PDB file of C-alpha atoms in Angstrom:
ATOM      1  CA  MET A1160      -1.732  35.197  -2.550  1.00  0.00           C
ATOM      2  CA  SER A1161      -2.176  32.106  -0.823  1.00  0.00           C
ATOM      3  CA  GLU A1162      -4.323  28.697  -1.102  1.00  0.00           C
ATOM      4  CA  THR A1163      -5.724  26.967   2.454  1.00  0.00           C
ATOM      5  CA  LEU A1164      -6.776  23.639   1.968  1.00  0.00           C
ATOM      6  CA  THR A1165      -9.596  22.254   2.960  1.00  0.00           C
ATOM      7  CA  PRO A1166      -9.168  18.869   3.939  1.00  0.00           C
ATOM      8  CA  ILE A1167     -10.981  16.279   2.593  1.00  0.00           C
ATOM      9  CA  PRO A1168     -14.174  13.802   4.711  1.00  0.00           C
ATOM     10  CA  HIS A1169     -12.418  11.014   6.214  1.00  0.00           C
ATOM     11  CA  LYS A1170     -14.953   8.485   7.109  1.00  0.00           C
ATOM     12  CA  CYS A1171     -14.609   5.163   9.744  1.00  0.00           C
ATOM     13  CA  ILE A1172     -16.894   2.623   8.106  1.00  0.00           C
ATOM     14  CA  GLY A1173     -16.835  -0.527  10.191  1.00  0.00           C
ATOM     15  CA  VAL A1174     -17.609  -3.396   6.984  1.00  0.00           C
ATOM     16  CA  ALA A1175     -19.061  -6.853   7.516  1.00  0.00           C
ATOM     17  CA  VAL A1176     -18.266  -9.549   5.150  1.00  0.00           C
ATOM     18  CA  ILE A1177     -20.784 -12.333   6.656  1.00  0.00           C
ATOM     19  CA  TRP A1178     -21.292 -15.641   5.624  1.00  0.00           C
ATOM     20  CA  ASN A1179     -23.509 -17.940   6.485  1.00  0.00           C
ATOM     21  CA  ASP A1180     -23.870 -21.714   7.151  1.00  0.00           C
ATOM     22  CA  ARG A1181     -23.272 -22.593   3.011  1.00  0.00           C
ATOM     23  CA  GLY A1182     -20.099 -20.550   2.912  1.00  0.00           C
ATOM     24  CA  GLN A1183     -21.100 -17.721   0.467  1.00  0.00           C
ATOM     25  CA  ILE A1184     -21.181 -13.670   0.898  1.00  0.00           C
ATOM     26  CA  LEU A1185     -23.949 -11.563   2.110  1.00  0.00           C
ATOM     27  CA  ILE A1186     -23.631  -8.885  -0.067  1.00  0.00           C
ATOM     28  CA  ASP A1187     -26.412  -5.327  -0.841  1.00  0.00           C
ATOM     29  CA  ARG A1188     -26.725  -3.230  -3.657  1.00  0.00           C
ATOM     30  CA  ARG A1189     -26.504   0.635  -3.300  1.00  0.00           C
ATOM     31  CA  LYS A1190     -29.688   2.612  -3.500  1.00  0.00           C
ATOM     32  CA  ALA A1191     -30.112   3.889  -7.015  1.00  0.00           C
ATOM     33  CA  HIS A1192     -29.546   7.505  -6.001  1.00  0.00           C
ATOM     34  CA  GLY A1193     -26.895   8.630  -4.011  1.00  0.00           C
ATOM     35  CA  LEU A1194     -22.901   8.007  -3.655  1.00  0.00           C
ATOM     36  CA  HIS A1195     -22.123   4.801  -5.425  1.00  0.00           C
ATOM     37  CA  GLY A1196     -25.652   4.280  -6.076  1.00  0.00           C
ATOM     38  CA  GLY A1197     -26.065   1.362  -7.658  1.00  0.00           C
ATOM     39  CA  LEU A1198     -23.094  -0.517  -7.030  1.00  0.00           C
ATOM     40  CA  TRP A1199     -22.609  -3.118  -4.671  1.00  0.00           C
ATOM     41  CA  GLU A1200     -21.255  -3.621  -1.622  1.00  0.00           C
ATOM     42  CA  PHE A1201     -20.335  -5.921   1.684  1.00  0.00           C
ATOM     43  CA  PRO A1202     -22.477  -4.038   4.344  1.00  0.00           C
ATOM     44  CA  GLY A1203     -21.078  -2.070   6.939  1.00  0.00           C
ATOM     45  CA  GLY A1204     -21.791   1.939   7.860  1.00  0.00           C
ATOM     46  CA  LYS A1205     -19.804   4.972   9.928  1.00  0.00           C
ATOM     47  CA  ILE A1206     -18.338   4.155  12.971  1.00  0.00           C
ATOM     48  CA  GLU A1207     -19.694   6.714  15.922  1.00  0.00           C
ATOM     49  CA  PRO A1208     -18.158   8.622  18.167  1.00  0.00           C
ATOM     50  CA  GLY A1209     -16.832   6.207  21.407  1.00  0.00           C
ATOM     51  CA  GLU A1210     -18.552   3.018  19.335  1.00  0.00           C
ATOM     52  CA  THR A1211     -15.981   0.029  18.689  1.00  0.00           C
ATOM     53  CA  VAL A1212     -15.476  -1.816  15.322  1.00  0.00           C
ATOM     54  CA  GLU A1213     -17.769  -4.401  16.299  1.00  0.00           C
ATOM     55  CA  ALA A1214     -20.879  -2.540  17.769  1.00  0.00           C
ATOM     56  CA  CYS A1215     -21.013  -0.512  14.854  1.00  0.00           C
ATOM     57  CA  ILE A1216     -21.196  -3.921  12.503  1.00  0.00           C
ATOM     58  CA  GLN A1217     -23.543  -4.903  14.586  1.00  0.00           C
ATOM     59  CA  ARG A1218     -25.441  -2.321  14.863  1.00  0.00           C
ATOM     60  CA  GLU A1219     -25.634  -1.102  11.192  1.00  0.00           C
ATOM     61  CA  ILE A1220     -26.025  -4.607  10.497  1.00  0.00           C
ATOM     62  CA  ARG A1221     -28.593  -4.838  12.658  1.00  0.00           C
ATOM     63  CA  GLU A1222     -29.929  -1.468  11.190  1.00  0.00           C
ATOM     64  CA  GLU A1223     -29.755  -2.083   7.216  1.00  0.00           C
ATOM     65  CA  LEU A1224     -30.533  -6.223   6.973  1.00  0.00           C
ATOM     66  CA  GLY A1225     -32.616  -6.688   9.827  1.00  0.00           C
ATOM     67  CA  ILE A1226     -30.747 -10.011  10.864  1.00  0.00           C
ATOM     68  CA  GLU A1227     -28.414 -11.011  13.802  1.00  0.00           C
ATOM     69  CA  ILE A1228     -24.402 -11.217  13.008  1.00  0.00           C
ATOM     70  CA  ALA A1229     -21.341 -12.657  14.710  1.00  0.00           C
ATOM     71  CA  VAL A1230     -18.344 -10.101  14.868  1.00  0.00           C
ATOM     72  CA  GLN A1231     -15.604 -11.847  14.172  1.00  0.00           C
ATOM     73  CA  ALA A1232     -11.659 -12.267  13.310  1.00  0.00           C
ATOM     74  CA  HIS A1233     -10.264  -8.348  11.386  1.00  0.00           C
ATOM     75  CA  LEU A1234      -9.990  -9.393   7.499  1.00  0.00           C
ATOM     76  CA  ILE A1235      -8.827  -6.398   6.975  1.00  0.00           C
ATOM     77  CA  THR A1236      -7.909  -2.588   6.629  1.00  0.00           C
ATOM     78  CA  VAL A1237      -8.256  -0.280   3.607  1.00  0.00           C
ATOM     79  CA  GLU A1238      -7.783   3.482   2.702  1.00  0.00           C
ATOM     80  CA  HIS A1239      -9.218   4.916  -0.127  1.00  0.00           C
ATOM     81  CA  THR A1240      -9.318   8.192  -2.060  1.00  0.00           C
ATOM     82  CA  TYR A1241     -11.765   9.271  -3.474  1.00  0.00           C
ATOM     83  CA  SER A1242     -12.232  12.914  -5.535  1.00  0.00           C
ATOM     84  CA  HIS A1243     -13.839  14.281  -2.697  1.00  0.00           C
ATOM     85  CA  PHE A1244     -13.247  12.120   0.728  1.00  0.00           C
ATOM     86  CA  ARG A1245     -11.382   9.630   2.763  1.00  0.00           C
ATOM     87  CA  VAL A1246     -11.981   5.623   3.521  1.00  0.00           C
ATOM     88  CA  SER A1247     -11.422   3.728   6.291  1.00  0.00           C
ATOM     89  CA  LEU A1248     -12.783   0.099   5.994  1.00  0.00           C
ATOM     90  CA  MET A1249     -12.244  -2.086   8.562  1.00  0.00           C
ATOM     91  CA  VAL A1250     -13.681  -5.464   7.888  1.00  0.00           C
ATOM     92  CA  HIS A1251     -14.529  -8.175   9.565  1.00  0.00           C
ATOM     93  CA  HIS A1252     -15.424 -11.429   8.820  1.00  0.00           C
ATOM     94  CA  CYS A1253     -19.072 -11.674  10.760  1.00  0.00           C
ATOM     95  CA  ARG A1254     -21.081 -14.950  11.246  1.00  0.00           C
ATOM     96  CA  HIS A1255     -24.282 -14.739  10.045  1.00  0.00           C
ATOM     97  CA  LEU A1256     -26.316 -15.811  13.416  1.00  0.00           C
ATOM     98  CA  ALA A1257     -30.437 -14.751  12.778  1.00  0.00           C
ATOM     99  CA  GLY A1258     -32.791 -13.642  10.668  1.00  0.00           C
ATOM    100  CA  GLU A1259     -33.966 -13.755   7.232  1.00  0.00           C
ATOM    101  CA  PRO A1260     -31.763 -10.122   5.856  1.00  0.00           C
ATOM    102  CA  GLN A1261     -33.863  -7.571   4.431  1.00  0.00           C
ATOM    103  CA  PRO A1262     -33.355  -4.866   1.894  1.00  0.00           C
ATOM    104  CA  LEU A1263     -34.199  -2.040   5.023  1.00  0.00           C
ATOM    105  CA  GLU A1264     -31.920   0.878   3.391  1.00  0.00           C
ATOM    106  CA  CYS A1265     -31.278  -0.591   0.142  1.00  0.00           C
ATOM    107  CA  ASP A1266     -32.512  -1.809  -2.960  1.00  0.00           C
ATOM    108  CA  GLU A1267     -31.991  -5.841  -3.016  1.00  0.00           C
ATOM    109  CA  VAL A1268     -29.533  -7.826  -1.305  1.00  0.00           C
ATOM    110  CA  ARG A1269     -27.998 -11.476  -2.261  1.00  0.00           C
ATOM    111  CA  TRP A1270     -26.345 -14.333  -1.262  1.00  0.00           C
ATOM    112  CA  VAL A1271     -23.137 -15.091  -3.443  1.00  0.00           C
ATOM    113  CA  ASN A1272     -20.143 -17.525  -3.205  1.00  0.00           C
ATOM    114  CA  LEU A1273     -16.691 -15.479  -2.892  1.00  0.00           C
ATOM    115  CA  ASP A1274     -16.007 -17.080  -6.972  1.00  0.00           C
ATOM    116  CA  GLN A1275     -19.308 -15.114  -7.742  1.00  0.00           C
ATOM    117  CA  LEU A1276     -18.311 -11.703  -6.752  1.00  0.00           C
ATOM    118  CA  GLU A1277     -16.185 -10.667 -10.087  1.00  0.00           C
ATOM    119  CA  GLN A1278     -19.698 -10.118 -11.820  1.00  0.00           C
ATOM    120  CA  PHE A1279     -20.571  -7.287  -9.388  1.00  0.00           C
ATOM    121  CA  THR A1280     -19.776  -3.658  -9.316  1.00  0.00           C
ATOM    122  CA  PHE A1281     -18.584  -2.474  -6.161  1.00  0.00           C
ATOM    123  CA  PRO A1282     -16.933   0.492  -4.949  1.00  0.00           C
ATOM    124  CA  GLN A1283     -13.723   1.168  -5.792  1.00  0.00           C
ATOM    125  CA  ALA A1284     -12.272   0.809  -1.936  1.00  0.00           C
ATOM    126  CA  ASN A1285     -14.311  -2.813  -1.923  1.00  0.00           C
ATOM    127  CA  VAL A1286     -11.648  -4.543  -4.665  1.00  0.00           C
ATOM    128  CA  LYS A1287      -8.980  -5.149  -1.689  1.00  0.00           C
ATOM    129  CA  ILE A1288     -11.647  -6.593   0.316  1.00  0.00           C
ATOM    130  CA  ILE A1289     -11.863  -9.137  -2.966  1.00  0.00           C
ATOM    131  CA  GLU A1290      -8.777  -9.645  -3.157  1.00  0.00           C
ATOM    132  CA  ALA A1291      -8.093 -10.447   0.145  1.00  0.00           C
ATOM    133  CA  LEU A1292     -11.098 -12.875   0.442  1.00  0.00           C
ATOM    134  CA  LYS A1293      -9.492 -14.551  -2.777  1.00  0.00           C
ATOM    135  CA  GLY A1294      -5.705 -14.367  -0.701  1.00  0.00           C
TER     136      GLY A1294
END
């Protein structure tokens, strides 16, 4: 008797590390219900079929935060496996261009300094992003 293993779902996510003119980074707190509820994260979202990482990041930031950004250099790609799915986080530095960040798809947004990031609880996959930023 053999078991058929179902491959765990894989999500490709475009992630923005958004910098303002004061050298601060924008983070948001996930809604309390749902996966990783209440944890802080770098904003972004799932890459749609046929969409570039850069286009995904711009679209997601517009939808989730209501601001315009310039997507800049690739920072890191993080591969992480949780218990029920895998993620590939394609992380880019971004520059805030226009608009005041609004918590449209999250509970809270906050501009923080790089050395303040460790005061916030992030999902496990985000730890490598923070390490790369501090590297």
